[in-house]
Tab-separated table of C-alpha atoms in Angstrom:
chain	number	residue	atom	x	y	z
A	109	UNK	CA	28.842	9.583	-17.508
A	110	UNK	CA	25.965	7.099	-17.526
A	111	UNK	CA	24.297	6.441	-20.873
A	112	UNK	CA	21.052	8.332	-21.401
A	113	UNK	CA	17.862	6.264	-21.519
A	114	UNK	CA	16.426	6.489	-25.046
A	115	UNK	CA	12.667	7.076	-25.157
A	116	UNK	CA	12.129	7.340	-28.936
A	117	UNK	CA	13.033	4.947	-31.739
A	118	UNK	CA	16.073	6.250	-33.660
A	119	UNK	CA	14.560	4.891	-36.867
A	120	UNK	CA	10.918	6.054	-36.837
A	121	UNK	CA	10.686	8.262	-33.698
A	122	UNK	CA	7.928	6.141	-32.121
A	123	UNK	CA	7.919	5.688	-28.346
A	124	UNK	CA	10.111	2.848	-27.109
A	125	UNK	CA	8.980	0.151	-24.653
A	126	UNK	CA	11.096	-1.649	-22.097
A	127	UNK	CA	11.484	-5.283	-23.110
A	128	UNK	CA	14.022	-6.584	-20.605
A	129	UNK	CA	15.225	-5.858	-17.083
A	130	UNK	CA	18.128	-7.603	-15.421
A	131	UNK	CA	19.546	-7.911	-11.922
A	132	UNK	CA	23.206	-6.959	-11.666
A	133	UNK	CA	23.685	-9.196	-8.623
A	134	UNK	CA	22.215	-12.570	-9.590
A	135	UNK	CA	21.755	-12.087	-13.364
A	136	UNK	CA	18.003	-12.781	-13.247
A	137	UNK	CA	16.340	-11.473	-16.402
A	138	UNK	CA	12.706	-10.421	-16.672
A	139	UNK	CA	11.358	-10.114	-20.211
A	140	UNK	CA	8.139	-8.607	-21.451
A	141	UNK	CA	6.809	-5.499	-23.132
A	142	UNK	CA	6.409	-2.646	-20.652
A	143	UNK	CA	5.661	1.007	-21.329
A	144	UNK	CA	7.904	3.646	-19.788
A	145	UNK	CA	6.332	5.519	-16.862
A	146	UNK	CA	5.194	9.026	-17.795
A	147	UNK	CA	7.931	10.768	-15.806
A	148	UNK	CA	10.606	8.820	-17.702
A	149	UNK	CA	9.097	10.021	-20.972
A	150	UNK	CA	9.974	13.614	-20.049
A	151	UNK	CA	13.270	15.206	-21.054
A	152	UNK	CA	16.137	15.234	-18.562
A	153	UNK	CA	15.614	18.986	-18.094
A	154	UNK	CA	11.929	18.440	-17.276
A	155	UNK	CA	12.761	15.628	-14.858
A	156	UNK	CA	15.335	17.859	-13.136
A	157	UNK	CA	12.739	20.636	-12.836
A	158	UNK	CA	10.250	18.249	-11.205
A	159	UNK	CA	12.922	17.008	-8.789
A	160	UNK	CA	13.812	20.579	-7.854
A	161	UNK	CA	10.085	21.349	-7.422
A	162	UNK	CA	9.830	18.381	-5.066
A	163	UNK	CA	12.986	19.313	-3.132
A	164	UNK	CA	11.685	22.868	-2.564
A	165	UNK	CA	8.387	21.457	-1.260
A	166	UNK	CA	6.585	22.855	-4.283
A	167	UNK	CA	7.690	26.440	-3.675
A	168	UNK	CA	7.907	28.141	-7.058
A	169	UNK	CA	9.103	31.283	-5.305
A	170	UNK	CA	12.087	29.406	-3.845
A	171	UNK	CA	12.766	27.698	-7.176
A	172	UNK	CA	12.755	31.063	-8.960
A	173	UNK	CA	15.306	32.396	-6.468
A	174	UNK	CA	17.535	29.308	-6.839
A	175	UNK	CA	17.327	29.389	-10.642
A	176	UNK	CA	17.777	33.149	-10.929
A	177	UNK	CA	14.502	33.417	-12.857
A	178	UNK	CA	11.293	35.286	-12.240
A	179	UNK	CA	8.314	33.597	-10.622
A	180	UNK	CA	6.231	33.843	-13.859
A	181	UNK	CA	9.034	32.160	-15.848
A	182	UNK	CA	9.157	29.243	-13.413
A	183	UNK	CA	5.339	29.062	-13.309
A	184	UNK	CA	5.213	28.926	-17.131
A	185	UNK	CA	7.780	26.107	-17.165
A	186	UNK	CA	5.668	24.153	-14.675
A	187	UNK	CA	2.545	24.755	-16.778
A	188	UNK	CA	4.384	23.504	-19.885
A	189	UNK	CA	5.378	20.303	-18.071
A	190	UNK	CA	1.831	19.804	-16.788
A	191	UNK	CA	0.499	20.178	-20.339
A	192	UNK	CA	3.054	17.693	-21.662
A	193	UNK	CA	2.138	15.162	-18.953
A	194	UNK	CA	-1.554	15.572	-19.795
A	195	UNK	CA	-0.772	14.888	-23.466
A	196	UNK	CA	1.261	11.796	-22.555
A	197	UNK	CA	-1.563	10.508	-20.328
A	198	UNK	CA	-4.098	10.845	-23.136
A	199	UNK	CA	-2.069	8.670	-25.547
């Protein structure tokens, strides 16, 4: 299992920044201080929900059927993610 990307500091819980990227082929390293994209700041569960939303062409009805949940439950989950993204954007 691949290691999970940490998004919060284990010491103070502040948001982490990316400081280095490397190429696995030629070993080139790019250093700097880059913020994580908003979608990567979401939990794995939220990212999976968004991917499923995308793969069902945005059909909450189809998602509800696939997940075995009601339409309002799936709609509420989407609203929660939208609210979280709006909060992340305003930081």
